[in-house]
mmCIF file of C-alpha atoms in Angstrom:
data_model
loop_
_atom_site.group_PDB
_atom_site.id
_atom_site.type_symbol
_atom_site.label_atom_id
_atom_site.label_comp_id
_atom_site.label_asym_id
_atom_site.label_seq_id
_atom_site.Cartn_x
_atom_site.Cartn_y
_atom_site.Cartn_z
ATOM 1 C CA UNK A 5 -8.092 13.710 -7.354
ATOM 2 C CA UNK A 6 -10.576 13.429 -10.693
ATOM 3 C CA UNK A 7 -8.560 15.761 -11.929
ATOM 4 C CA UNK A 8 -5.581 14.676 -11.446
ATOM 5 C CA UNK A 9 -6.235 11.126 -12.468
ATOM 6 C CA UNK A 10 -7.804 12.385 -15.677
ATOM 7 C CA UNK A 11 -4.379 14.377 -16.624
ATOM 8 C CA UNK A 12 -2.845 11.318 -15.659
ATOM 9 C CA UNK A 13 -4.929 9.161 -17.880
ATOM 10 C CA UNK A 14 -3.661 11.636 -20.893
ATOM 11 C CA UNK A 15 0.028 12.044 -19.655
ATOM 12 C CA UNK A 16 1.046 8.290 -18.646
ATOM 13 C CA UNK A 17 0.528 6.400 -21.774
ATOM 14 C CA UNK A 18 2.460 8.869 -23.503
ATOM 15 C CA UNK A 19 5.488 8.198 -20.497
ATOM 16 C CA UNK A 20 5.347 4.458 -20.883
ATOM 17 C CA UNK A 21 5.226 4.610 -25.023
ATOM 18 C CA UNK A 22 8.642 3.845 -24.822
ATOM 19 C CA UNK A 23 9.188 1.643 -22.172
ATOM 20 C CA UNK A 24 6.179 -0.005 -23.763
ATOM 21 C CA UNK A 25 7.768 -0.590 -27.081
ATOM 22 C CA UNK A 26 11.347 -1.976 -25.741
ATOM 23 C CA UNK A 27 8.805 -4.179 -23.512
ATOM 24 C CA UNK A 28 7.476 -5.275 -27.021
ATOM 25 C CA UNK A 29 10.305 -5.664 -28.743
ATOM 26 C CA UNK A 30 12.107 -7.866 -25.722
ATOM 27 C CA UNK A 31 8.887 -9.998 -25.844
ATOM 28 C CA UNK A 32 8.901 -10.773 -29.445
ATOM 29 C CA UNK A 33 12.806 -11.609 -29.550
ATOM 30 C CA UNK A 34 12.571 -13.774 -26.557
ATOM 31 C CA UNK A 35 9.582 -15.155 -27.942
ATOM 32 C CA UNK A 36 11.025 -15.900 -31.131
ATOM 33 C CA UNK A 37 14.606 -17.468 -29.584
ATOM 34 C CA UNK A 38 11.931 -19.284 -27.465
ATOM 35 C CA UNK A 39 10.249 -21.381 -29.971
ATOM 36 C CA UNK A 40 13.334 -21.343 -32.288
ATOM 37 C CA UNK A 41 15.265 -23.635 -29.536
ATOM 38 C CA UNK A 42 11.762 -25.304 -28.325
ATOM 39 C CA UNK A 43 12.536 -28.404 -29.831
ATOM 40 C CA UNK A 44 16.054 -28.029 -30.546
ATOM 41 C CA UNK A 45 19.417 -29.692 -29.924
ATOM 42 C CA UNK A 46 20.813 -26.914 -27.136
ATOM 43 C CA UNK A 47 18.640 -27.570 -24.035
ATOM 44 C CA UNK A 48 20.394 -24.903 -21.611
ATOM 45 C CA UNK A 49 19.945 -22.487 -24.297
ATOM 46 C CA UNK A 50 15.954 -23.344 -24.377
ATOM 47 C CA UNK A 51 15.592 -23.103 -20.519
ATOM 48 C CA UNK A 52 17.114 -19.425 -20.605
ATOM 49 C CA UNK A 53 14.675 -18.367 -22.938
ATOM 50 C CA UNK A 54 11.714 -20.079 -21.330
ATOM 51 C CA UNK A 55 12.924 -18.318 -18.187
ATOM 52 C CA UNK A 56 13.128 -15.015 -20.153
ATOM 53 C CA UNK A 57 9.592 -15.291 -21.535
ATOM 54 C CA UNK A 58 7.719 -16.630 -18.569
ATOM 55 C CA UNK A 59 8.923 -13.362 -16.539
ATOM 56 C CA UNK A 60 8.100 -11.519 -19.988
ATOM 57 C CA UNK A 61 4.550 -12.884 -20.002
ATOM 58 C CA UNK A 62 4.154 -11.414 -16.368
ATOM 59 C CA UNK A 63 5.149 -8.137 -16.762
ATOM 60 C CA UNK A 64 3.418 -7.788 -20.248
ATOM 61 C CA UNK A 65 0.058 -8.566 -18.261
ATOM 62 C CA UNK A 66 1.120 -5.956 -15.401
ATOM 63 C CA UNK A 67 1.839 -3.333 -17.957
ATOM 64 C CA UNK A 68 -1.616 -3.981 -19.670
ATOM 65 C CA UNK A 69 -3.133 -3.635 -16.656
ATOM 66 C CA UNK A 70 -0.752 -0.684 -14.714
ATOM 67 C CA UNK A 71 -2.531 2.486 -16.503
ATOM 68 C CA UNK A 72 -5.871 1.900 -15.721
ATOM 69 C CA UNK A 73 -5.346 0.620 -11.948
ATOM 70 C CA UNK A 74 -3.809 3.776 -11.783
ATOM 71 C CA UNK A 75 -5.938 6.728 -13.462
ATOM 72 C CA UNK A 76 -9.023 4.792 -14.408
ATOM 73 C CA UNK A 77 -12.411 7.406 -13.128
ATOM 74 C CA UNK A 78 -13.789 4.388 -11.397
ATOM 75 C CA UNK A 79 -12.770 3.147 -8.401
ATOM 76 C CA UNK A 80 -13.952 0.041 -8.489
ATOM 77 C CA UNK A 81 -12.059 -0.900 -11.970
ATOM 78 C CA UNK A 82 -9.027 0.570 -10.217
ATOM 79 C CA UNK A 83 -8.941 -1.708 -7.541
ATOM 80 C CA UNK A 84 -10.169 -4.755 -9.782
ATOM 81 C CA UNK A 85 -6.909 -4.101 -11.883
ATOM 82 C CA UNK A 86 -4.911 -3.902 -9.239
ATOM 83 C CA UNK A 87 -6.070 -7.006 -7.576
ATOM 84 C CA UNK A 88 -5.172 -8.443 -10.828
ATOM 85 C CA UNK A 89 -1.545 -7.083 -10.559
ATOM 86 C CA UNK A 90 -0.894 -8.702 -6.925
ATOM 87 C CA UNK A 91 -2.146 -11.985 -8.291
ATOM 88 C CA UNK A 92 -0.299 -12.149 -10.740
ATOM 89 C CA UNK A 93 2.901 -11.351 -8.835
ATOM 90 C CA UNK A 94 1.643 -13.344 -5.875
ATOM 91 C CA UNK A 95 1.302 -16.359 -8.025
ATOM 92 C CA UNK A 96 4.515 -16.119 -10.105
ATOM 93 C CA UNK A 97 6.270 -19.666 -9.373
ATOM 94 C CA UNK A 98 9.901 -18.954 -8.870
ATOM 95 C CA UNK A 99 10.289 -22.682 -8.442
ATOM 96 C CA UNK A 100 9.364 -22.784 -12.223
ATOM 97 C CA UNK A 101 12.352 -20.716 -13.554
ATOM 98 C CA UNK A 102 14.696 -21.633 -11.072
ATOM 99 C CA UNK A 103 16.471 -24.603 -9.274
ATOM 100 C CA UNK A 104 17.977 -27.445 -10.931
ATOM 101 C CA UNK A 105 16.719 -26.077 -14.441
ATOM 102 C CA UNK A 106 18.878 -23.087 -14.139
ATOM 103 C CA UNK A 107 21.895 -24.490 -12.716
ATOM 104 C CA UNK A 108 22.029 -27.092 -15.381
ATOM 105 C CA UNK A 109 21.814 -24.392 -17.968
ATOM 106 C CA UNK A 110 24.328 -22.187 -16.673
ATOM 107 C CA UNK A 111 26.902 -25.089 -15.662
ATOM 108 C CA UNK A 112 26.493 -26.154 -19.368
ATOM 109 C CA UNK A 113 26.784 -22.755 -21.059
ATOM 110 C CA UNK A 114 28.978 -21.935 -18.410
ATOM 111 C CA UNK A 115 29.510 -17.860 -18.454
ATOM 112 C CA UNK A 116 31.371 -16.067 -16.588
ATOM 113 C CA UNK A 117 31.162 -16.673 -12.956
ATOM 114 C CA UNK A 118 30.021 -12.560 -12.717
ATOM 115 C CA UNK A 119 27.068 -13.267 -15.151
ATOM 116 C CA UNK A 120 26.315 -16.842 -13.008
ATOM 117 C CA UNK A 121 26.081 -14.918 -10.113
ATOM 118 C CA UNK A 122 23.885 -12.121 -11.358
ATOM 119 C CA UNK A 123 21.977 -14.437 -12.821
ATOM 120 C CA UNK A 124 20.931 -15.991 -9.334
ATOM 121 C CA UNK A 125 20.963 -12.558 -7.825
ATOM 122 C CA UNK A 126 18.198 -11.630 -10.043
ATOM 123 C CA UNK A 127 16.058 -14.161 -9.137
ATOM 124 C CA UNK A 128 16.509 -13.856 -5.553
ATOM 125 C CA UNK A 129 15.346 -9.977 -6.307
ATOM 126 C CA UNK A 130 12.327 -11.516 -8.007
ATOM 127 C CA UNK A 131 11.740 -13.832 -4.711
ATOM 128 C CA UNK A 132 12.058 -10.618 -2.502
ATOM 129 C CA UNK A 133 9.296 -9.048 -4.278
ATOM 130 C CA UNK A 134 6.945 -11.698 -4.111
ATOM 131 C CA UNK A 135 8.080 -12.221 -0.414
ATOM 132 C CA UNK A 136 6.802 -8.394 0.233
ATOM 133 C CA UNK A 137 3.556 -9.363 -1.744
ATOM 134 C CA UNK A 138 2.520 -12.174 0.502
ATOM 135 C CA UNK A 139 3.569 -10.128 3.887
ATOM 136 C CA UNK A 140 1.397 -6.962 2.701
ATOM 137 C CA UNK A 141 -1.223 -8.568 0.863
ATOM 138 C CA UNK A 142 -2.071 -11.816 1.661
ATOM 139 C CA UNK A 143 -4.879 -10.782 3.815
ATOM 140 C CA UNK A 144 -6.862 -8.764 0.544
ATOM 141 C CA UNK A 145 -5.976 -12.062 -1.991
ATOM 142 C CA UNK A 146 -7.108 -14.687 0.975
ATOM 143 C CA UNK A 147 -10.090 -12.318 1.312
ATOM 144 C CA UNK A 148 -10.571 -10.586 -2.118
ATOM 145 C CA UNK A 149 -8.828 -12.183 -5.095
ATOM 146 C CA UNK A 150 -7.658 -15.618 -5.842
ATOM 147 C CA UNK A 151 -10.302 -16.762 -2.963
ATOM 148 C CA UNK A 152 -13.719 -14.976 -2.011
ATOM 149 C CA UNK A 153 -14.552 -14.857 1.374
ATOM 150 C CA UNK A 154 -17.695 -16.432 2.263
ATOM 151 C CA UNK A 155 -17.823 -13.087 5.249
ATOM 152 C CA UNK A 156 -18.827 -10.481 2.522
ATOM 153 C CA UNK A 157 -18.359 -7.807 4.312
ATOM 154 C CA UNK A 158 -14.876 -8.665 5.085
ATOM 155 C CA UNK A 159 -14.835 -8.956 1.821
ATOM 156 C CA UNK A 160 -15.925 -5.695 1.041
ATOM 157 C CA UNK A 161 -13.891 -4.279 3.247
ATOM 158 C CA UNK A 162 -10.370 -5.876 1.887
ATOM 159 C CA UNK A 163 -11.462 -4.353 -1.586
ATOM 160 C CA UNK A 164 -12.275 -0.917 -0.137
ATOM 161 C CA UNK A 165 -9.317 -0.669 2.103
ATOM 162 C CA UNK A 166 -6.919 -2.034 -1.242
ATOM 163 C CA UNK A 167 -3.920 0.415 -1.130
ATOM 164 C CA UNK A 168 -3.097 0.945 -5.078
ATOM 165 C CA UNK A 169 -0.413 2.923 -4.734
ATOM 166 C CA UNK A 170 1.295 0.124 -2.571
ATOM 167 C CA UNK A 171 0.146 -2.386 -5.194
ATOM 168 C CA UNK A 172 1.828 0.237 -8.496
ATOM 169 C CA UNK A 173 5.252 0.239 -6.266
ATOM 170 C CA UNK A 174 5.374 -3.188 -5.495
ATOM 171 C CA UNK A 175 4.659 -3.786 -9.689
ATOM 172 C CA UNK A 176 7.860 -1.289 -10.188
ATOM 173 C CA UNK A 177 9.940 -3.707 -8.348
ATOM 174 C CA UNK A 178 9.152 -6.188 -10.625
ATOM 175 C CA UNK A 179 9.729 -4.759 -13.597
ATOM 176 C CA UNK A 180 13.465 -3.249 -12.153
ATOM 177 C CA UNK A 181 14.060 -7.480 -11.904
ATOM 178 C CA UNK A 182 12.675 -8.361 -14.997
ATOM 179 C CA UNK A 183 14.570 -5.881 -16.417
ATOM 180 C CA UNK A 184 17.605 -7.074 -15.010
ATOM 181 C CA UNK A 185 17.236 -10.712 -15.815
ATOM 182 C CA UNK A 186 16.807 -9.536 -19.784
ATOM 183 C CA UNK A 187 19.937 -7.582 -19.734
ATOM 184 C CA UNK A 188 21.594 -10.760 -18.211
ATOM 185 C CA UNK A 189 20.066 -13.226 -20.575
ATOM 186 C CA UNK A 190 21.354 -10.751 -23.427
ATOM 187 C CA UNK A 191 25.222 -11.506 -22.109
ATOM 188 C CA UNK A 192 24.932 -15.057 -21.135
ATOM 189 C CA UNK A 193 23.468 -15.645 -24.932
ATOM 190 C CA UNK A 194 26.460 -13.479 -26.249
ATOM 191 C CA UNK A 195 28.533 -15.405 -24.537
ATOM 192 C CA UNK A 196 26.977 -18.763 -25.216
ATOM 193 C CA UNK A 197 27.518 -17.830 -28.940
ATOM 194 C CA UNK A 198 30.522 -20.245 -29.341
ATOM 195 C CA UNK A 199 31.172 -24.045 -30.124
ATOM 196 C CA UNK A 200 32.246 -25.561 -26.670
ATOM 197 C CA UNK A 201 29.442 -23.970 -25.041
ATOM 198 C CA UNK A 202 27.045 -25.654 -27.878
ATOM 199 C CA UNK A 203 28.862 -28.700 -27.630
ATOM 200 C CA UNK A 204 28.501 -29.195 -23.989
ATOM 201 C CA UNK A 205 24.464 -28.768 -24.731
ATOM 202 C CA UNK A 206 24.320 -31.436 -27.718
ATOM 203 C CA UNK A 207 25.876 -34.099 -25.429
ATOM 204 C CA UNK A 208 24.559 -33.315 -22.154
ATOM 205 C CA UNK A 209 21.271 -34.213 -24.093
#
């Protein structure tokens, strides 16, 4: 397994180079669009892209953190980067990025009833994923992450017993619905390109 996780440690990087850069690149647009409508006079358009970048933010940490939970030669770093992984899904807030907020912005854009729907699918997807988080791994974040058990052995134990692999798949999951919500985002905004749909936002302010 040394082996293998030192080939790994070579090979992956060079696997995720790409996904890595269209990671970056979705970051930075979002990021810009973000601040561009921060303060702006098209509110539905602003909540889209603070949706966008909040799930952005998430997987950016996840990615940073994916390679060496994965392949690096200590097992204890492993496992510390992949508790850092389930937190971070375990405490992403769907509440924040969906509800009224979304609605609002959607009934105001108002897309096609295809891209509305996807829309909501995507976050349910996201709300799956976390759901499978807190039914595999609440035990090792109760124990071993956001909390630290005053029983250290149990403790120990939740840390030692931390299945990584589980942790990696769950991560993939997430990204497959991030990815989704960016490629809906991308034809909402194409579609939100127009003057009723920027009208409705200036006087629904």
């Amino acid at each position: 397994m040394a082996l293998v996780r030192r080939y790994m440690r070579w090979k992956l990087p060079r696997q995720e180079r790409e996904r890595k850069a269209a990671l970056e690149a979705a970051f930075k647009t979002t990021l810009y669009y973000a601040k561009k409508n921060e303060c702006g006079p098209f509110p539905a358009t602003s909540t889209l892209f603070n949706i966008g970048l909040y799930l952005l933010i998430a997987e950016r940490d996840i990615q940073a953190l994916k390679i060496d939970a994965l392949t690096h030669p200590d097992e204890w770093t492993r496992k510390l980067n992949a508790r850092i992984i389930l937190l971070t899904i375990y405490e992403w807030d769907a509440d924040k990025v969906s509800g009224k907020a979304l609605r609002d912005a959607l009934d105001q854009i108002d897309p096609p009833d295809d891209l509305k729907a996807e829309a909501i699918d995507v976050l349910r997807g996201l709300r799956a994923v976390q759901g499978r988080v807190k039914k595999q791994f609440t035990v090792v974040r109760n124990t071993a992450i956001a909390h630290r058990d005053p029983n250290v052995l149990a403790q120990f134990r939740a840390i030692q017993d931390l299945d990584v692999m589980g942790v990696i798949n769950v991560a993939g999951d997430f990204y497959f619905e991030v990815g989704r919500f960016v490629s809906v985002l991308t034809k909402i905004m194409g579609h939100n390109n127009n003057l009723s749909s920027f009208l409705r936002q200036w006087t629904s302010r």
